[in-house]
Amino acid sequence: MKKTLISLLLSIFVCSLFAGPKAPVLEPIEFEIVQNQGEYNTFTVDPRIEVMAMLCRLAEMPDFNQNYQGSNYFLGQMDSLFSKYKDHKTVKSIKALNKKGIQGDAFISLAYHINPDFSGTIIDFSPFPETLFYSWKDIPVNTIYKLVKDIHDFVKDTNFQRIYLLNKATYISNTGRMKNDIEKYGIAKWAKDFFNDDSFESPVINVSQINVGLNFYDFVIGQDGKRLAYLSTFPGTYFSSLEHCYINFYAQIFATENWPKIKDSYSKYIRVWALRMNPDNKKEIEKYEYTDFDFVQLMTNYLYLAYLKDVEPENHMSWEELYGYFEKQFADENVLKVWDLVLEYQSNRDKYLSFSDFSEPVVNFINQLSVE
């Protein structure tokens, strides 16, 4: 019996050595979250993003340390309220992680993986969540969990909920304006029809006056396997920037899925073209590592053209004018043929029900590109 007990205890001890770190379970913090429900999107001011953005601002990270038009009063108020927390343990953690290569987009991604009431993480981080920004892979899970707990403590120590009471009217106004613009010009309706991607609902659009980045888009897969999509933007952005950001969101999904199939040929093509256009920057161009983001930029330009051609919104550059702009910018007949691909897709929706169904023609086209 004694041997059996010792063996059992030894077994438990050995298992504990190999068990993954445990996700923190923290006291829930209640927020009265501002939400404005649209036909396709939910428009909100997400406290997780406001908290993370304020921490990054206190840590003096460039993406969060600038004032855009219309934000001076709000950020002045925030800086006044939070200046005494510049030495908070959470700010120090953010600074340390930033030195290790964790940038603004990674912090925003982490924020969406935290429970809305800051009581822990939406999903365990062992194994590494496929939707968490890739740079976190180099950080020990225990370190990330400690940061999640520190963020929870920061919310409590600063009584962050009062920000919502102070600025609720502003939040309601900002989400209402964003909802009006998105729906007035039909961008959500167009994107849902054009891409026809049913792997997620239309993204929740977070309107933040602290996070001034214009193109943060993220996914979270919860314990129930449901795929949640988020798009963060700034309320003072020009609507044309928001359109690009919204389309960029869908284009990024397409690019990520297809990047391995075109990476080598596309990178070679762009590098040769860049060297031809900038022969004096040979060293910089040759050491540049191309990513799916480069592919996204190309696709977004032409998807935006398709949007303008279908919608022709008031007070916008016409699609003919924009096409001419791209023609002058690229001056490359091969790149301009991407527009022909978009037209082919639009004309054959009975064959290509979604943009993902159209990946083979796009991949084949990219792999045949030649500067010559």
CSV table of C-alpha atoms in Angstrom, one decimal:
chain,number,residue,atom,x,y,z
A,1,MET,CA,0.0,0.0,0.0
A,2,LYS,CA,2.9,2.3,0.9
A,3,LYS,CA,4.6,1.6,-2.4
A,4,THR,CA,1.4,2.2,-4.3
A,5,LEU,CA,0.9,5.6,-2.6
A,6,ILE,CA,4.5,6.6,-3.2
A,7,SER,CA,4.2,5.6,-6.9
A,8,LEU,CA,0.9,7.6,-7.2
A,9,LEU,CA,2.5,10.7,-5.7
A,10,LEU,CA,5.6,10.3,-7.9
A,11,SER,CA,3.3,9.9,-11.0
A,12,ILE,CA,1.5,13.1,-10.0
A,13,PHE,CA,4.8,15.0,-9.5
A,14,VAL,CA,6.2,13.8,-12.9
A,15,CYS,CA,2.9,14.8,-14.7
A,16,SER,CA,3.0,18.2,-13.1
A,17,LEU,CA,6.5,18.7,-14.5
A,18,PHE,CA,5.3,18.2,-18.1
A,19,ALA,CA,1.9,19.8,-17.8
A,20,GLY,CA,1.5,23.1,-19.6
A,21,PRO,CA,1.2,26.4,-17.7
A,22,LYS,CA,-2.2,27.1,-16.3
A,23,ALA,CA,-4.2,30.0,-17.7
A,24,PRO,CA,-5.0,32.6,-15.0
A,25,VAL,CA,-8.5,32.7,-13.4
A,26,LEU,CA,-9.1,36.2,-12.2
A,27,GLU,CA,-11.9,38.3,-10.6
A,28,PRO,CA,-14.3,39.5,-13.3
A,29,ILE,CA,-14.4,43.3,-13.8
A,30,GLU,CA,-17.7,44.7,-15.0
A,31,PHE,CA,-17.9,47.2,-17.8
A,32,GLU,CA,-20.9,49.0,-19.4
A,33,ILE,CA,-19.7,48.5,-23.0
A,34,VAL,CA,-21.0,50.8,-25.7
A,35,GLN,CA,-22.3,48.9,-28.7
A,36,ASN,CA,-24.2,50.0,-31.8
A,37,GLN,CA,-25.7,47.1,-33.8
A,38,GLY,CA,-25.6,47.6,-37.6
A,39,GLU,CA,-27.1,45.4,-40.4
A,40,TYR,CA,-23.8,43.6,-40.9
A,41,ASN,CA,-21.4,44.8,-38.2
A,42,THR,CA,-21.4,45.5,-34.5
A,43,PHE,CA,-19.8,48.8,-33.7
A,44,THR,CA,-18.3,49.1,-30.2
A,45,VAL,CA,-15.6,50.7,-28.0
A,46,ASP,CA,-13.9,47.6,-26.6
A,47,PRO,CA,-12.4,48.2,-23.1
A,48,ARG,CA,-9.8,45.5,-23.8
A,49,ILE,CA,-8.4,47.6,-26.7
A,50,GLU,CA,-8.7,50.9,-24.7
A,51,VAL,CA,-6.8,49.4,-21.8
A,52,MET,CA,-4.1,47.8,-24.0
A,53,ALA,CA,-3.7,51.0,-26.1
A,54,MET,CA,-3.4,53.1,-23.0
A,55,LEU,CA,-0.7,50.8,-21.6
A,56,CYS,CA,1.2,51.0,-24.9
A,57,ARG,CA,0.9,54.8,-24.9
A,58,LEU,CA,2.3,54.9,-21.3
A,59,ALA,CA,5.1,52.7,-22.5
A,60,GLU,CA,5.8,55.4,-25.2
A,61,MET,CA,5.4,53.0,-28.2
A,62,PRO,CA,5.3,54.9,-31.5
A,63,ASP,CA,2.0,53.5,-32.8
A,64,PHE,CA,0.2,54.8,-29.7
A,65,ASN,CA,2.2,58.0,-28.9
A,66,GLN,CA,0.8,60.4,-31.5
A,67,ASN,CA,-2.3,62.6,-31.6
A,68,TYR,CA,-4.5,62.6,-34.7
A,69,GLN,CA,-6.9,65.4,-35.7
A,70,GLY,CA,-9.8,65.5,-33.3
A,71,SER,CA,-8.1,63.4,-30.6
A,72,ASN,CA,-6.1,66.1,-28.8
A,73,TYR,CA,-8.7,66.8,-26.1
A,74,PHE,CA,-9.5,63.2,-25.5
A,75,LEU,CA,-5.8,62.1,-25.3
A,76,GLY,CA,-5.0,65.1,-23.2
A,77,GLN,CA,-7.6,64.0,-20.7
A,78,MET,CA,-6.3,60.4,-20.7
A,79,ASP,CA,-2.7,61.5,-20.3
A,80,SER,CA,-3.7,63.7,-17.3
A,81,LEU,CA,-5.6,60.8,-15.7
A,82,PHE,CA,-3.0,58.1,-16.3
A,83,SER,CA,0.4,60.0,-16.1
A,84,LYS,CA,0.9,58.8,-12.5
A,85,TYR,CA,0.8,55.2,-13.7
A,86,LYS,CA,3.9,55.4,-16.0
A,87,ASP,CA,5.9,53.3,-13.6
A,88,HIS,CA,3.1,50.7,-13.1
A,89,LYS,CA,4.4,47.1,-13.2
A,90,THR,CA,2.2,46.5,-16.3
A,91,VAL,CA,3.8,49.4,-18.2
A,92,LYS,CA,7.2,48.0,-17.3
A,93,SER,CA,6.2,44.6,-18.6
A,94,ILE,CA,5.0,46.1,-21.9
A,95,LYS,CA,8.3,48.0,-22.3
A,96,ALA,CA,10.3,44.8,-21.7
A,97,LEU,CA,8.3,42.8,-24.2
A,98,ASN,CA,8.5,45.6,-26.7
A,99,LYS,CA,12.3,45.4,-26.5
A,100,LYS,CA,12.0,41.7,-27.3
A,101,GLY,CA,10.2,42.4,-30.5
A,102,ILE,CA,6.5,42.5,-29.5
A,103,GLN,CA,5.0,45.4,-31.5
A,104,GLY,CA,1.7,47.2,-31.4
A,105,ASP,CA,-0.2,44.8,-33.6
A,106,ALA,CA,0.8,41.9,-31.4
A,107,PHE,CA,-0.4,43.7,-28.2
A,108,ILE,CA,-3.7,44.4,-29.9
A,109,SER,CA,-4.0,40.7,-30.9
A,110,LEU,CA,-3.4,39.6,-27.3
A,111,ALA,CA,-6.1,42.1,-26.0
A,112,TYR,CA,-8.7,40.3,-28.1
A,113,HIS,CA,-7.6,36.9,-26.6
A,114,ILE,CA,-8.4,38.2,-23.1
A,115,ASN,CA,-12.0,37.8,-21.7
A,116,PRO,CA,-14.1,41.0,-22.1
A,117,ASP,CA,-14.3,41.1,-18.3
A,118,PHE,CA,-10.5,40.6,-17.9
A,119,SER,CA,-11.1,37.4,-15.9
A,120,GLY,CA,-8.5,35.5,-17.9
A,121,THR,CA,-7.9,34.3,-21.5
A,122,ILE,CA,-10.6,33.3,-24.0
A,123,ILE,CA,-8.6,30.1,-24.9
A,124,ASP,CA,-5.6,28.3,-23.3
A,125,PHE,CA,-2.3,29.3,-24.8
A,126,SER,CA,-0.9,25.7,-24.6
A,127,PRO,CA,-0.8,24.8,-27.4
A,128,PHE,CA,-0.2,28.2,-29.0
A,129,PRO,CA,-3.4,29.6,-30.4
A,130,GLU,CA,-3.3,29.8,-34.2
A,131,THR,CA,-5.0,33.2,-34.1
A,132,LEU,CA,-2.6,34.9,-31.7
A,133,PHE,CA,-0.1,37.1,-33.4
A,134,TYR,CA,3.0,35.0,-34.4
A,135,SER,CA,5.6,37.1,-32.6
A,136,TRP,CA,4.3,35.8,-29.2
A,137,LYS,CA,5.6,32.4,-30.1
A,138,ASP,CA,9.0,33.5,-28.9
A,139,ILE,CA,7.7,34.5,-25.5
A,140,PRO,CA,7.2,31.8,-22.7
A,141,VAL,CA,3.5,31.2,-22.0
A,142,ASN,CA,4.0,31.9,-18.3
A,143,THR,CA,5.3,35.4,-19.3
A,144,ILE,CA,2.2,36.0,-21.3
A,145,TYR,CA,-0.1,34.8,-18.6
A,146,LYS,CA,1.7,37.0,-16.1
A,147,LEU,CA,1.1,40.0,-18.4
A,148,VAL,CA,-2.7,39.1,-18.6
A,149,LYS,CA,-2.8,39.1,-14.7
A,150,ASP,CA,-0.8,42.4,-14.7
A,151,ILE,CA,-3.3,44.0,-17.1
A,152,HIS,CA,-6.2,42.8,-14.9
A,153,ASP,CA,-4.4,44.5,-11.9
A,154,PHE,CA,-3.9,47.7,-14.0
A,155,VAL,CA,-7.6,47.9,-14.7
A,156,LYS,CA,-8.4,47.6,-11.0
A,157,ASP,CA,-5.7,49.9,-9.8
A,158,THR,CA,-6.7,52.7,-12.2
A,159,ASN,CA,-10.5,52.2,-11.9
A,160,PHE,CA,-10.5,52.2,-15.7
A,161,GLN,CA,-14.3,51.8,-15.8
A,162,ARG,CA,-14.6,55.5,-15.0
A,163,ILE,CA,-13.3,56.4,-18.4
A,164,TYR,CA,-16.5,54.9,-19.9
A,165,LEU,CA,-18.6,57.1,-17.6
A,166,LEU,CA,-16.7,60.2,-18.5
A,167,ASN,CA,-16.8,59.6,-22.2
A,168,LYS,CA,-19.9,57.5,-22.9
A,169,ALA,CA,-21.5,60.3,-25.0
A,170,THR,CA,-18.4,60.5,-27.2
A,171,TYR,CA,-18.3,56.7,-27.6
A,172,ILE,CA,-22.0,56.6,-28.6
A,173,SER,CA,-21.3,59.4,-31.1
A,174,ASN,CA,-18.2,57.7,-32.6
A,175,THR,CA,-19.8,54.3,-33.0
A,176,GLY,CA,-22.9,55.9,-34.6
A,177,ARG,CA,-20.9,57.9,-37.1
A,178,MET,CA,-18.9,54.8,-38.1
A,179,LYS,CA,-22.0,52.7,-38.5
A,180,ASN,CA,-23.6,55.5,-40.6
A,181,ASP,CA,-20.6,55.7,-42.9
A,182,ILE,CA,-20.1,52.0,-43.4
A,183,GLU,CA,-23.8,51.5,-44.2
A,184,LYS,CA,-24.3,54.7,-46.2
A,185,TYR,CA,-21.8,53.5,-48.8
A,186,GLY,CA,-22.7,49.8,-48.6
A,187,ILE,CA,-19.1,48.6,-48.0
A,188,ALA,CA,-20.2,45.8,-45.7
A,189,LYS,CA,-22.9,44.6,-48.0
A,190,TRP,CA,-20.4,44.7,-51.0
A,191,ALA,CA,-17.7,42.8,-49.0
A,192,LYS,CA,-20.1,40.1,-47.8
A,193,ASP,CA,-21.3,39.5,-51.4
A,194,PHE,CA,-17.9,39.8,-53.1
A,195,PHE,CA,-15.9,37.6,-50.7
A,196,ASN,CA,-18.7,35.4,-49.6
A,197,ASP,CA,-16.6,34.1,-46.7
A,198,ASP,CA,-18.8,32.2,-44.3
A,199,SER,CA,-16.0,31.0,-42.0
A,200,PHE,CA,-16.8,34.0,-39.7
A,201,GLU,CA,-19.4,36.6,-39.1
A,202,SER,CA,-18.8,40.1,-40.4
A,203,PRO,CA,-16.1,41.7,-38.2
A,204,VAL,CA,-16.9,43.6,-35.0
A,205,ILE,CA,-15.6,47.1,-35.6
A,206,ASN,CA,-13.9,48.6,-32.6
A,207,VAL,CA,-13.7,52.4,-32.6
A,208,SER,CA,-10.8,53.6,-30.5
A,209,GLN,CA,-9.4,57.1,-29.8
A,210,ILE,CA,-6.3,55.8,-28.1
A,211,ASN,CA,-5.4,53.1,-30.6
A,212,VAL,CA,-4.7,55.3,-33.6
A,213,GLY,CA,-3.7,52.5,-35.9
A,214,LEU,CA,-5.9,52.3,-38.9
A,215,ASN,CA,-5.6,48.6,-39.9
A,216,PHE,CA,-5.5,46.3,-37.0
A,217,TYR,CA,-7.5,43.2,-37.8
A,218,ASP,CA,-7.7,40.1,-35.7
A,219,PHE,CA,-9.3,36.7,-35.2
A,220,VAL,CA,-10.0,34.7,-32.0
A,221,ILE,CA,-11.1,31.1,-31.8
A,222,GLY,CA,-12.8,30.4,-28.5
A,223,GLN,CA,-13.3,27.3,-26.5
A,224,ASP,CA,-16.4,26.6,-28.5
A,225,GLY,CA,-14.5,26.7,-31.8
A,226,LYS,CA,-16.3,29.8,-32.9
A,227,ARG,CA,-14.2,32.1,-35.0
A,228,LEU,CA,-14.6,35.8,-34.0
A,229,ALA,CA,-13.4,38.6,-36.3
A,230,TYR,CA,-12.4,42.1,-35.2
A,231,LEU,CA,-11.3,45.3,-36.9
A,232,SER,CA,-9.9,48.2,-34.9
A,233,THR,CA,-9.9,51.7,-36.3
A,234,PHE,CA,-9.8,55.4,-35.3
A,235,PRO,CA,-13.0,57.5,-35.4
A,236,GLY,CA,-11.3,60.5,-37.1
A,237,THR,CA,-10.0,58.5,-40.1
A,238,TYR,CA,-11.0,59.5,-43.6
A,239,PHE,CA,-13.7,57.2,-44.9
A,240,SER,CA,-11.5,56.2,-47.8
A,241,SER,CA,-8.9,54.9,-45.3
A,242,LEU,CA,-11.6,52.9,-43.6
A,243,GLU,CA,-12.8,51.4,-46.9
A,244,HIS,CA,-9.2,50.2,-47.6
A,245,CYS,CA,-8.9,48.9,-44.0
A,246,TYR,CA,-12.2,47.0,-44.3
A,247,ILE,CA,-11.3,45.4,-47.7
A,248,ASN,CA,-7.7,44.8,-46.4
A,249,PHE,CA,-9.3,42.7,-43.7
A,250,TYR,CA,-10.8,40.2,-46.2
A,251,ALA,CA,-7.8,40.4,-48.5
A,252,GLN,CA,-5.5,39.5,-45.6
A,253,ILE,CA,-7.4,36.2,-45.1
A,254,PHE,CA,-7.1,35.4,-48.8
A,255,ALA,CA,-3.4,36.3,-48.9
A,256,THR,CA,-2.5,34.3,-45.7
A,257,GLU,CA,-4.1,31.2,-47.2
A,258,ASN,CA,-2.4,31.5,-50.5
A,259,TRP,CA,1.0,33.1,-49.7
A,260,PRO,CA,2.9,29.8,-49.5
A,261,LYS,CA,1.8,29.0,-53.0
A,262,ILE,CA,3.2,32.2,-54.5
A,263,LYS,CA,5.9,33.3,-52.0
A,264,ASP,CA,9.0,32.5,-54.1
A,265,SER,CA,7.8,33.7,-57.5
A,266,TYR,CA,6.1,36.8,-56.2
A,267,SER,CA,9.1,37.8,-54.0
A,268,LYS,CA,11.4,37.3,-56.9
A,269,TYR,CA,9.2,39.3,-59.2
A,270,ILE,CA,8.8,42.3,-56.8
A,271,ARG,CA,12.5,42.3,-56.0
A,272,VAL,CA,13.5,42.4,-59.7
A,273,TRP,CA,11.0,45.1,-60.4
A,274,ALA,CA,12.1,47.2,-57.3
A,275,LEU,CA,15.8,46.9,-58.4
A,276,ARG,CA,14.8,48.2,-61.9
A,277,MET,CA,13.0,51.2,-60.4
A,278,ASN,CA,15.6,51.8,-57.7
A,279,PRO,CA,19.0,50.6,-58.8
A,280,ASP,CA,20.8,52.7,-56.2
A,281,ASN,CA,19.1,50.9,-53.3
A,282,LYS,CA,20.3,47.4,-54.3
A,283,LYS,CA,21.5,46.4,-50.8
A,284,GLU,CA,18.3,47.4,-49.1
A,285,ILE,CA,16.1,45.7,-51.7
A,286,GLU,CA,18.0,42.4,-51.7
A,287,LYS,CA,17.9,42.0,-47.9
A,288,TYR,CA,14.2,42.9,-47.7
A,289,GLU,CA,12.0,39.9,-46.6
A,290,TYR,CA,8.7,39.9,-48.5
A,291,THR,CA,5.6,38.8,-46.6
A,292,ASP,CA,1.9,38.1,-47.4
A,293,PHE,CA,1.3,41.8,-46.5
A,294,ASP,CA,3.0,42.8,-49.7
A,295,PHE,CA,0.6,40.6,-51.6
A,296,VAL,CA,-2.3,42.1,-49.6
A,297,GLN,CA,-1.4,45.6,-50.7
A,298,LEU,CA,-1.5,44.6,-54.4
A,299,MET,CA,-4.9,42.8,-54.0
A,300,THR,CA,-6.4,45.5,-51.9
A,301,ASN,CA,-5.8,48.2,-54.6
A,302,TYR,CA,-7.8,46.2,-57.2
A,303,LEU,CA,-10.5,45.0,-54.8
A,304,TYR,CA,-11.0,48.6,-53.9
A,305,LEU,CA,-11.4,49.4,-57.6
A,306,ALA,CA,-14.0,46.7,-57.8
A,307,TYR,CA,-15.8,48.2,-54.8
A,308,LEU,CA,-15.8,51.7,-56.4
A,309,LYS,CA,-17.0,50.4,-59.7
A,310,ASP,CA,-20.0,48.7,-58.1
A,311,VAL,CA,-20.8,51.4,-55.6
A,312,GLU,CA,-19.7,54.7,-57.1
A,313,PRO,CA,-20.1,56.6,-53.8
A,314,GLU,CA,-20.6,60.3,-53.7
A,315,ASN,CA,-17.6,62.6,-53.1
A,316,HIS,CA,-15.1,59.9,-54.0
A,317,MET,CA,-12.6,59.5,-56.8
A,318,SER,CA,-14.2,57.6,-59.6
A,319,TRP,CA,-13.0,54.1,-60.4
A,320,GLU,CA,-11.7,55.3,-63.7
A,321,GLU,CA,-9.6,58.0,-62.0
A,322,LEU,CA,-8.3,55.6,-59.5
A,323,TYR,CA,-7.4,53.0,-62.2
A,324,GLY,CA,-5.4,55.7,-63.9
A,325,TYR,CA,-3.7,56.5,-60.7
A,326,PHE,CA,-2.6,52.9,-60.2
A,327,GLU,CA,-1.6,52.7,-63.9
A,328,LYS,CA,0.8,55.6,-63.3
A,329,GLN,CA,2.0,54.3,-60.0
A,330,PHE,CA,2.9,50.8,-61.1
A,331,ALA,CA,3.5,51.4,-64.8
A,332,ASP,CA,3.7,47.7,-65.3
A,333,GLU,CA,1.3,45.9,-67.6
A,334,ASN,CA,1.6,42.6,-65.7
A,335,VAL,CA,0.4,44.2,-62.4
A,336,LEU,CA,-2.4,45.9,-64.2
A,337,LYS,CA,-3.6,42.6,-65.5
A,338,VAL,CA,-4.6,41.8,-61.9
A,339,TRP,CA,-7.6,44.0,-62.6
A,340,ASP,CA,-8.6,41.7,-65.4
A,341,LEU,CA,-8.7,38.9,-62.9
A,342,VAL,CA,-11.1,40.8,-60.7
A,343,LEU,CA,-13.3,41.4,-63.7
A,344,GLU,CA,-13.2,37.7,-64.5
A,345,TYR,CA,-14.2,36.7,-61.0
A,346,GLN,CA,-17.1,39.2,-61.0
A,347,SER,CA,-18.4,37.9,-64.3
A,348,ASN,CA,-18.3,34.2,-63.3
A,349,ARG,CA,-19.9,34.1,-59.9
A,350,ASP,CA,-21.9,31.0,-60.9
A,351,LYS,CA,-18.6,29.2,-61.1
A,352,TYR,CA,-16.7,31.0,-58.4
A,353,LEU,CA,-19.1,31.4,-55.5
A,354,SER,CA,-16.5,32.9,-53.2
A,355,PHE,CA,-13.2,34.7,-53.6
A,356,SER,CA,-11.5,31.6,-52.0
A,357,ASP,CA,-12.9,29.5,-54.9
A,358,PHE,CA,-11.0,31.9,-57.2
A,359,SER,CA,-7.6,31.3,-55.6
A,360,GLU,CA,-6.3,29.0,-58.3
A,361,PRO,CA,-6.5,31.6,-61.2
A,362,VAL,CA,-4.9,34.2,-58.9
A,363,VAL,CA,-2.1,31.8,-57.8
A,364,ASN,CA,-1.4,30.8,-61.4
A,365,PHE,CA,-1.3,34.4,-62.6
A,366,ILE,CA,1.2,35.4,-59.8
A,367,ASN,CA,3.4,32.4,-60.5
A,368,GLN,CA,3.7,33.3,-64.2
A,369,LEU,CA,4.7,36.9,-63.6
A,370,SER,CA,7.8,38.1,-65.3
A,371,VAL,CA,9.3,41.5,-65.5
A,372,GLU,CA,10.5,40.7,-69.0
